[in-house]
JSON list of C-alpha atoms in Angstrom, two decimals:
[
{"chain": "A", "resi": 1, "resn": "MET", "atom": "CA", "xyz": [103.66, 106.14, 103.85]},
{"chain": "A", "resi": 2, "resn": "LEU", "atom": "CA", "xyz": [100.93, 108.43, 103.30]},
{"chain": "A", "resi": 3, "resn": "ALA", "atom": "CA", "xyz": [100.66, 107.33, 99.73]},
{"chain": "A", "resi": 4, "resn": "LYS", "atom": "CA", "xyz": [99.42, 103.79, 101.06]},
{"chain": "A", "resi": 5, "resn": "LEU", "atom": "CA", "xyz": [97.10, 105.06, 103.45]},
{"chain": "A", "resi": 6, "resn": "LYS", "atom": "CA", "xyz": [95.37, 107.76, 101.02]},
{"chain": "A", "resi": 7, "resn": "PRO", "atom": "CA", "xyz": [92.83, 105.05, 99.27]},
{"chain": "A", "resi": 8, "resn": "TRP", "atom": "CA", "xyz": [91.75, 104.12, 102.96]},
{"chain": "A", "resi": 9, "resn": "LEU", "atom": "CA", "xyz": [91.80, 107.41, 104.09]},
{"chain": "A", "resi": 10, "resn": "GLU", "atom": "CA", "xyz": [89.47, 108.75, 101.18]},
{"chain": "A", "resi": 11, "resn": "ASP", "atom": "CA", "xyz": [87.09, 105.77, 101.40]},
{"chain": "A", "resi": 12, "resn": "ALA", "atom": "CA", "xyz": [83.72, 107.22, 103.03]},
{"chain": "A", "resi": 13, "resn": "ARG", "atom": "CA", "xyz": [82.72, 103.17, 103.68]},
{"chain": "A", "resi": 14, "resn": "ARG", "atom": "CA", "xyz": [85.73, 103.13, 105.88]},
{"chain": "A", "resi": 15, "resn": "PRO", "atom": "CA", "xyz": [84.76, 104.52, 108.87]},
{"chain": "A", "resi": 16, "resn": "LYS", "atom": "CA", "xyz": [87.10, 107.03, 111.05]},
{"chain": "A", "resi": 17, "resn": "LEU", "atom": "CA", "xyz": [87.26, 107.86, 114.42]},
{"chain": "A", "resi": 18, "resn": "GLY", "atom": "CA", "xyz": [89.66, 110.54, 116.20]},
{"chain": "A", "resi": 19, "resn": "GLN", "atom": "CA", "xyz": [90.00, 113.40, 118.38]},
{"chain": "A", "resi": 20, "resn": "ASN", "atom": "CA", "xyz": [89.94, 117.03, 116.51]},
{"chain": "A", "resi": 21, "resn": "LEU", "atom": "CA", "xyz": [89.33, 115.55, 112.97]},
{"chain": "A", "resi": 22, "resn": "LYS", "atom": "CA", "xyz": [89.13, 119.00, 111.50]},
{"chain": "A", "resi": 23, "resn": "TYR", "atom": "CA", "xyz": [92.28, 119.52, 112.27]},
{"chain": "A", "resi": 24, "resn": "ASP", "atom": "CA", "xyz": [93.46, 116.28, 110.63]},
{"chain": "A", "resi": 25, "resn": "MET", "atom": "CA", "xyz": [91.50, 117.25, 107.61]},
{"chain": "A", "resi": 26, "resn": "HIS", "atom": "CA", "xyz": [93.29, 120.25, 106.92]},
{"chain": "A", "resi": 27, "resn": "ILE", "atom": "CA", "xyz": [96.53, 118.98, 107.40]},
{"chain": "A", "resi": 28, "resn": "LEU", "atom": "CA", "xyz": [95.52, 115.89, 105.22]},
{"chain": "A", "resi": 29, "resn": "ALA", "atom": "CA", "xyz": [94.29, 118.38, 102.76]},
{"chain": "A", "resi": 30, "resn": "ASN", "atom": "CA", "xyz": [97.70, 119.87, 102.61]},
{"chain": "A", "resi": 31, "resn": "HIS", "atom": "CA", "xyz": [99.19, 116.97, 101.22]},
{"chain": "A", "resi": 32, "resn": "GLY", "atom": "CA", "xyz": [96.25, 116.02, 98.60]},
{"chain": "A", "resi": 33, "resn": "VAL", "atom": "CA", "xyz": [94.37, 113.79, 101.11]},
{"chain": "A", "resi": 34, "resn": "ARG", "atom": "CA", "xyz": [90.84, 114.18, 101.18]},
{"chain": "A", "resi": 35, "resn": "LEU", "atom": "CA", "xyz": [89.72, 112.73, 104.58]},
{"chain": "A", "resi": 36, "resn": "ALA", "atom": "CA", "xyz": [85.91, 110.70, 104.22]},
{"chain": "A", "resi": 37, "resn": "GLY", "atom": "CA", "xyz": [84.28, 108.65, 106.58]},
{"chain": "A", "resi": 38, "resn": "ILE", "atom": "CA", "xyz": [84.19, 110.57, 109.62]},
{"chain": "A", "resi": 39, "resn": "VAL", "atom": "CA", "xyz": [81.83, 109.08, 112.22]},
{"chain": "A", "resi": 40, "resn": "HIS", "atom": "CA", "xyz": [82.73, 110.05, 115.48]},
{"chain": "A", "resi": 41, "resn": "ASP", "atom": "CA", "xyz": [85.02, 113.18, 116.73]},
{"chain": "A", "resi": 42, "resn": "THR", "atom": "CA", "xyz": [85.91, 113.08, 120.80]},
{"chain": "A", "resi": 43, "resn": "LEU", "atom": "CA", "xyz": [86.32, 116.68, 120.88]},
{"chain": "A", "resi": 44, "resn": "LEU", "atom": "CA", "xyz": [83.35, 117.48, 119.57]},
{"chain": "A", "resi": 45, "resn": "GLN", "atom": "CA", "xyz": [81.60, 115.01, 121.61]},
{"chain": "A", "resi": 46, "resn": "SER", "atom": "CA", "xyz": [83.25, 116.27, 124.69]},
{"chain": "A", "resi": 47, "resn": "TYR", "atom": "CA", "xyz": [82.00, 119.85, 123.63]},
{"chain": "A", "resi": 48, "resn": "VAL", "atom": "CA", "xyz": [78.41, 118.64, 123.45]},
{"chain": "A", "resi": 49, "resn": "VAL", "atom": "CA", "xyz": [78.46, 116.92, 126.67]},
{"chain": "A", "resi": 50, "resn": "GLU", "atom": "CA", "xyz": [80.54, 119.20, 128.59]},
{"chain": "A", "resi": 51, "resn": "SER", "atom": "CA", "xyz": [80.91, 122.52, 126.71]},
{"chain": "A", "resi": 52, "resn": "HIS", "atom": "CA", "xyz": [82.41, 124.19, 130.09]},
{"chain": "A", "resi": 53, "resn": "LYS", "atom": "CA", "xyz": [85.30, 122.03, 130.48]},
{"chain": "A", "resi": 54, "resn": "PRO", "atom": "CA", "xyz": [89.09, 121.69, 128.76]},
{"chain": "A", "resi": 55, "resn": "HIS", "atom": "CA", "xyz": [88.71, 119.26, 126.01]},
{"chain": "A", "resi": 56, "resn": "ASP", "atom": "CA", "xyz": [92.24, 117.96, 125.57]},
{"chain": "A", "resi": 57, "resn": "MET", "atom": "CA", "xyz": [92.73, 114.20, 125.63]},
{"chain": "A", "resi": 58, "resn": "ASP", "atom": "CA", "xyz": [94.76, 114.49, 129.16]},
{"chain": "A", "resi": 59, "resn": "ASN", "atom": "CA", "xyz": [91.88, 116.35, 130.85]},
{"chain": "A", "resi": 60, "resn": "MET", "atom": "CA", "xyz": [89.35, 113.61, 128.89]},
{"chain": "A", "resi": 61, "resn": "ALA", "atom": "CA", "xyz": [90.78, 110.87, 129.76]},
{"chain": "A", "resi": 62, "resn": "GLU", "atom": "CA", "xyz": [90.96, 112.03, 133.94]},
{"chain": "A", "resi": 63, "resn": "ARG", "atom": "CA", "xyz": [87.37, 112.88, 133.61]},
{"chain": "A", "resi": 64, "resn": "ILE", "atom": "CA", "xyz": [86.42, 109.13, 132.39]},
{"chain": "A", "resi": 65, "resn": "SER", "atom": "CA", "xyz": [88.89, 107.57, 135.03]},
{"chain": "A", "resi": 66, "resn": "ALA", "atom": "CA", "xyz": [87.52, 109.73, 137.94]}
]
């Protein structure tokens, strides 16, 4: 499965959006995949906007829905 996704994951022209992509980059690198094309990381956005609050998905979803 990863072999089929590798070309897309490594294509910088294909935008990637995720939560904590730095972690994903390390995990994928352990499997020979170089993640490229990151355009947005919600964890980094949360930290920049609200550095004093938790940045996990559950807490972020609660703040958005409130």
